[in-house]
PDB file of C-alpha atoms in Angstrom:
ATOM      1  CA  MET A   1      12.274  12.288  -2.784  1.00  0.00           C
ATOM      2  CA  ASP A   2      14.996  12.191   0.191  1.00  0.00           C
ATOM      3  CA  ILE A   3      13.976  12.653   4.039  1.00  0.00           C
ATOM      4  CA  SER A   4      14.801  16.604   4.177  1.00  0.00           C
ATOM      5  CA  GLU A   5      12.239  17.079   0.955  1.00  0.00           C
ATOM      6  CA  ARG A   6       9.558  14.119   3.051  1.00  0.00           C
ATOM      7  CA  ILE A   7       9.884  16.305   6.310  1.00  0.00           C
ATOM      8  CA  HIS A   8       9.326  19.404   4.554  1.00  0.00           C
ATOM      9  CA  HIS A   9       6.405  18.290   2.506  1.00  0.00           C
ATOM     10  CA  LEU A  10       4.871  16.990   5.803  1.00  0.00           C
ATOM     11  CA  ARG A  11       5.281  20.132   7.644  1.00  0.00           C
ATOM     12  CA  LYS A  12       3.707  22.034   4.705  1.00  0.00           C
ATOM     13  CA  SER A  13       0.524  19.940   3.893  1.00  0.00           C
ATOM     14  CA  LYS A  14      -0.554  19.517   7.816  1.00  0.00           C
ATOM     15  CA  GLY A  15      -0.021  23.974   6.756  1.00  0.00           C
ATOM     16  CA  ILE A  16       2.670  24.176  10.452  1.00  0.00           C
ATOM     17  CA  SER A  17       5.301  26.723  10.746  1.00  0.00           C
ATOM     18  CA  GLN A  18       9.101  25.352  11.294  1.00  0.00           C
ATOM     19  CA  GLU A  19       8.655  26.981  14.435  1.00  0.00           C
ATOM     20  CA  GLU A  20       5.345  24.941  15.510  1.00  0.00           C
ATOM     21  CA  LEU A  21       6.820  21.919  14.371  1.00  0.00           C
ATOM     22  CA  ALA A  22       9.923  22.430  16.748  1.00  0.00           C
ATOM     23  CA  ASP A  23       7.709  23.220  19.606  1.00  0.00           C
ATOM     24  CA  GLN A  24       5.384  19.912  18.830  1.00  0.00           C
ATOM     25  CA  VAL A  25       8.977  17.417  18.910  1.00  0.00           C
ATOM     26  CA  GLY A  26      11.216  19.399  20.935  1.00  0.00           C
ATOM     27  CA  VAL A  27      14.129  21.183  19.227  1.00  0.00           C
ATOM     28  CA  SER A  28      14.848  24.449  17.998  1.00  0.00           C
ATOM     29  CA  ARG A  29      13.912  26.100  14.550  1.00  0.00           C
ATOM     30  CA  GLN A  30      17.300  25.882  13.351  1.00  0.00           C
ATOM     31  CA  ALA A  31      17.290  22.180  13.868  1.00  0.00           C
ATOM     32  CA  VAL A  32      14.163  22.035  11.555  1.00  0.00           C
ATOM     33  CA  SER A  33      15.236  24.244   9.294  1.00  0.00           C
ATOM     34  CA  LYS A  34      18.852  21.638   9.032  1.00  0.00           C
ATOM     35  CA  TRP A  35      16.655  19.188   8.551  1.00  0.00           C
ATOM     36  CA  GLU A  36      14.251  20.322   5.510  1.00  0.00           C
ATOM     37  CA  SER A  37      17.712  21.952   3.737  1.00  0.00           C
ATOM     38  CA  GLY A  38      19.464  18.220   4.198  1.00  0.00           C
ATOM     39  CA  GLN A  39      22.245  19.700   6.565  1.00  0.00           C
ATOM     40  CA  SER A  40      21.477  17.423   9.778  1.00  0.00           C
ATOM     41  CA  THR A  41      19.112  14.500  10.314  1.00  0.00           C
ATOM     42  CA  PRO A  42      16.729  14.123  13.340  1.00  0.00           C
ATOM     43  CA  ASP A  43      17.305  11.447  15.440  1.00  0.00           C
ATOM     44  CA  ILE A  44      14.958   8.230  16.071  1.00  0.00           C
ATOM     45  CA  GLU A  45      12.769   9.950  19.018  1.00  0.00           C
ATOM     46  CA  LYS A  46      12.171  12.816  17.237  1.00  0.00           C
ATOM     47  CA  ILE A  47      11.287  10.756  13.608  1.00  0.00           C
ATOM     48  CA  MET A  48       8.769   8.831  16.306  1.00  0.00           C
ATOM     49  CA  MET A  49       7.180  11.837  17.609  1.00  0.00           C
ATOM     50  CA  MET A  50       7.020  13.168  13.819  1.00  0.00           C
ATOM     51  CA  SER A  51       5.727   9.950  12.997  1.00  0.00           C
ATOM     52  CA  ASP A  52       2.385  10.492  15.301  1.00  0.00           C
ATOM     53  CA  LEU A  53       2.347  14.032  14.457  1.00  0.00           C
ATOM     54  CA  PHE A  54       1.348  13.833  10.806  1.00  0.00           C
ATOM     55  CA  ALA A  55      -0.287  10.186  11.008  1.00  0.00           C
ATOM     56  CA  VAL A  56       2.368   8.269   8.777  1.00  0.00           C
ATOM     57  CA  THR A  57       5.024   5.592   9.491  1.00  0.00           C
ATOM     58  CA  THR A  58       8.484   6.306  10.153  1.00  0.00           C
ATOM     59  CA  ASP A  59       9.075   3.484   7.510  1.00  0.00           C
ATOM     60  CA  TYR A  60       7.668   7.037   5.391  1.00  0.00           C
ATOM     61  CA  ILE A  61       9.624   9.536   7.150  1.00  0.00           C
ATOM     62  CA  LEU A  62      12.854   7.243   6.667  1.00  0.00           C
ATOM     63  CA  LYS A  63      12.653   5.417   3.540  1.00  0.00           C
ATOM     64  CA  GLY A  64       9.283   7.074   1.195  1.00  0.00           C
ATOM     65  CA  LYS A  65       7.804   3.562   1.517  1.00  0.00           C
ATOM     66  CA  GLU A  66       4.184   3.432   1.731  1.00  0.00           C
ATOM     67  CA  PRO A  67       2.252   1.203   4.037  1.00  0.00           C
ATOM     68  CA  ILE A  68      -0.423  -0.721   2.074  1.00  0.00           C
ATOM     69  CA  HIS A  69      -3.582   0.669   3.989  1.00  0.00           C
ATOM     70  CA  THR A  70      -6.608  -1.496   5.219  1.00  0.00           C
ATOM     71  CA  SER A  71      -8.813  -0.736   2.404  1.00  0.00           C
ATOM     72  CA  ASN A  72      -6.321  -1.703  -0.087  1.00  0.00           C
ATOM     73  CA  GLN A  73      -5.920  -5.261   1.337  1.00  0.00           C
ATOM     74  CA  LYS A  74      -9.469  -5.635   2.373  1.00  0.00           C
ATOM     75  CA  THR A  75      -9.883  -4.939  -1.976  1.00  0.00           C
ATOM     76  CA  ILE A  76      -6.997  -7.301  -2.662  1.00  0.00           C
ATOM     77  CA  TYR A  77      -9.007 -10.023  -0.352  1.00  0.00           C
ATOM     78  CA  SER A  78     -11.821  -8.952  -1.904  1.00  0.00           C
ATOM     79  CA  LEU A  79     -11.008  -9.604  -5.461  1.00  0.00           C
ATOM     80  CA  TYR A  80      -9.277 -12.621  -4.248  1.00  0.00           C
ATOM     81  CA  LEU A  81     -12.836 -14.470  -2.815  1.00  0.00           C
ATOM     82  CA  GLY A  82     -14.700 -12.633  -5.637  1.00  0.00           C
ATOM     83  CA  PHE A  83     -13.031 -14.470  -8.610  1.00  0.00           C
ATOM     84  CA  ALA A  84     -12.504 -17.472  -6.559  1.00  0.00           C
ATOM     85  CA  VAL A  85     -16.290 -17.860  -6.182  1.00  0.00           C
ATOM     86  CA  ILE A  86     -17.307 -16.810  -9.705  1.00  0.00           C
ATOM     87  CA  PHE A  87     -14.680 -19.383 -11.220  1.00  0.00           C
ATOM     88  CA  ALA A  88     -15.949 -22.058  -8.296  1.00  0.00           C
ATOM     89  CA  THR A  89     -19.367 -21.535  -9.576  1.00  0.00           C
ATOM     90  CA  ILE A  90     -18.639 -21.748 -13.339  1.00  0.00           C
ATOM     91  CA  ALA A  91     -17.055 -24.726 -13.161  1.00  0.00           C
ATOM     92  CA  GLY A  92     -19.433 -26.244 -10.722  1.00  0.00           C
ATOM     93  CA  ILE A  93     -22.329 -25.309 -12.676  1.00  0.00           C
ATOM     94  CA  TRP A  94     -20.588 -27.071 -15.825  1.00  0.00           C
ATOM     95  CA  SER A  95     -19.666 -30.303 -13.862  1.00  0.00           C
ATOM     96  CA  PHE A  96     -23.210 -30.530 -12.486  1.00  0.00           C
ATOM     97  CA  THR A  97     -25.076 -29.619 -16.047  1.00  0.00           C
ATOM     98  CA  ALA A  98     -22.158 -32.298 -17.699  1.00  0.00           C
ATOM     99  CA  ASN A  99     -23.856 -35.391 -16.431  1.00  0.00           C
ATOM    100  CA  ARG A 100     -20.767 -37.307 -16.623  1.00  0.00           C
ATOM    101  CA  PHE A 101     -19.073 -36.483 -13.576  1.00  0.00           C
ATOM    102  CA  ARG A 102     -19.505 -38.207 -10.050  1.00  0.00           C
ATOM    103  CA  THR A 103     -19.719 -35.904  -6.939  1.00  0.00           C
ATOM    104  CA  ILE A 104     -16.476 -35.790  -5.710  1.00  0.00           C
ATOM    105  CA  GLU A 105     -15.066 -34.806  -9.315  1.00  0.00           C
ATOM    106  CA  CYS A 106     -17.750 -31.896  -9.219  1.00  0.00           C
ATOM    107  CA  VAL A 107     -16.199 -30.879  -5.968  1.00  0.00           C
ATOM    108  CA  PHE A 108     -12.837 -31.417  -7.467  1.00  0.00           C
ATOM    109  CA  ILE A 109     -13.605 -29.166 -10.167  1.00  0.00           C
ATOM    110  CA  MET A 110     -15.344 -26.426  -8.398  1.00  0.00           C
ATOM    111  CA  VAL A 111     -11.848 -26.413  -5.953  1.00  0.00           C
ATOM    112  CA  ALA A 112     -10.070 -26.578  -9.486  1.00  0.00           C
ATOM    113  CA  GLY A 113     -12.122 -23.620 -10.738  1.00  0.00           C
ATOM    114  CA  ALA A 114     -11.466 -21.413  -7.304  1.00  0.00           C
ATOM    115  CA  VAL A 115      -7.937 -21.728  -7.715  1.00  0.00           C
ATOM    116  CA  LEU A 116      -8.061 -20.925 -11.229  1.00  0.00           C
ATOM    117  CA  GLY A 117     -10.042 -17.635 -10.074  1.00  0.00           C
ATOM    118  CA  CYS A 118      -6.992 -16.601  -7.132  1.00  0.00           C
ATOM    119  CA  ALA A 119      -4.667 -17.110  -9.869  1.00  0.00           C
ATOM    120  CA  VAL A 120      -6.570 -14.753 -12.116  1.00  0.00           C
ATOM    121  CA  SER A 121      -6.935 -12.232  -9.825  1.00  0.00           C
ATOM    122  CA  LEU A 122      -3.462 -12.387  -8.774  1.00  0.00           C
ATOM    123  CA  VAL A 123      -2.384 -11.662 -12.773  1.00  0.00           C
ATOM    124  CA  ILE A 124      -4.938  -8.775 -12.292  1.00  0.00           C
ATOM    125  CA  GLN A 125      -3.499  -7.602  -8.946  1.00  0.00           C
ATOM    126  CA  VAL A 126       0.188  -7.584 -10.595  1.00  0.00           C
ATOM    127  CA  MET A 127      -0.721  -6.102 -13.933  1.00  0.00           C
ATOM    128  CA  ALA A 128      -2.577  -3.127 -12.229  1.00  0.00           C
ATOM    129  CA  ASN A 129       0.544  -2.806  -9.804  1.00  0.00           C
ATOM    130  CA  LEU A 130       2.755  -2.501 -12.480  1.00  0.00           C
ATOM    131  CA  PHE A 131       0.476   0.372 -14.925  1.00  0.00           C
ATOM    132  CA  ARG A 132       0.449   2.118 -11.336  1.00  0.00           C
ATOM    133  CA  LYS A 133       4.297   2.253 -10.976  1.00  0.00           C
ATOM    134  CA  ASN A 134       4.724   3.029 -15.241  1.00  0.00           C
ATOM    135  CA  ASN A 135       1.776   5.873 -14.509  1.00  0.00           C
ATOM    136  CA  GLU A 136       3.773   7.102 -11.365  1.00  0.00           C
ATOM    137  CA  LEU A 137       7.091   7.352 -13.196  1.00  0.00           C
ATOM    138  CA  ASN A 138       5.644   8.940 -16.041  1.00  0.00           C
ATOM    139  CA  SER A 139       4.128  11.684 -13.688  1.00  0.00           C
ATOM    140  CA  LYS A 140       7.387  12.517 -11.746  1.00  0.00           C
ATOM    141  CA  LEU A 141       8.789  13.105 -15.859  1.00  0.00           C
TER     142      LEU A 141
END
C-alpha cells in the first residue's frame, strides 16, 4: 500500500468525503483527489494535519509503518518479567532443596534462571512476530 492508498483508506475508515477532508486540512477537493490517485503528494504540513485528524503517526501515512502500541510494549514487558520470575523461582527452589549449594551460589543460580527466562521469552517473541508476518503475507495473497 502506498501513500495514496493509505490516505484513501484512512479517509474512508473515518467516514468522511474528499471535500470534508479538504476542508479540514485547508486544501481543495481536487487536491485530495490527486493525493488519492497518486498524481501528487501532500506537503509535510498537510501530512501532520492528517496525522492528527486520523490519529495515526506521520510515519504510518508516509511509509506505512505502524507503531508498537503501548499495550503491546506492556505485554512484552510482562512476558519477559513473567518468564524471568518463573525460571528464577524454579532455579531457586531446585538449588535450595539440593542442599549442596551455599546461599550465594543459590542466588547466582536464581539470577541465571532469570536470564534464561528472559532468553526464552525473547525466542517466543521473535517466533510470534515471524508467525504474524507470515500470516499477513498469506492473507495478502
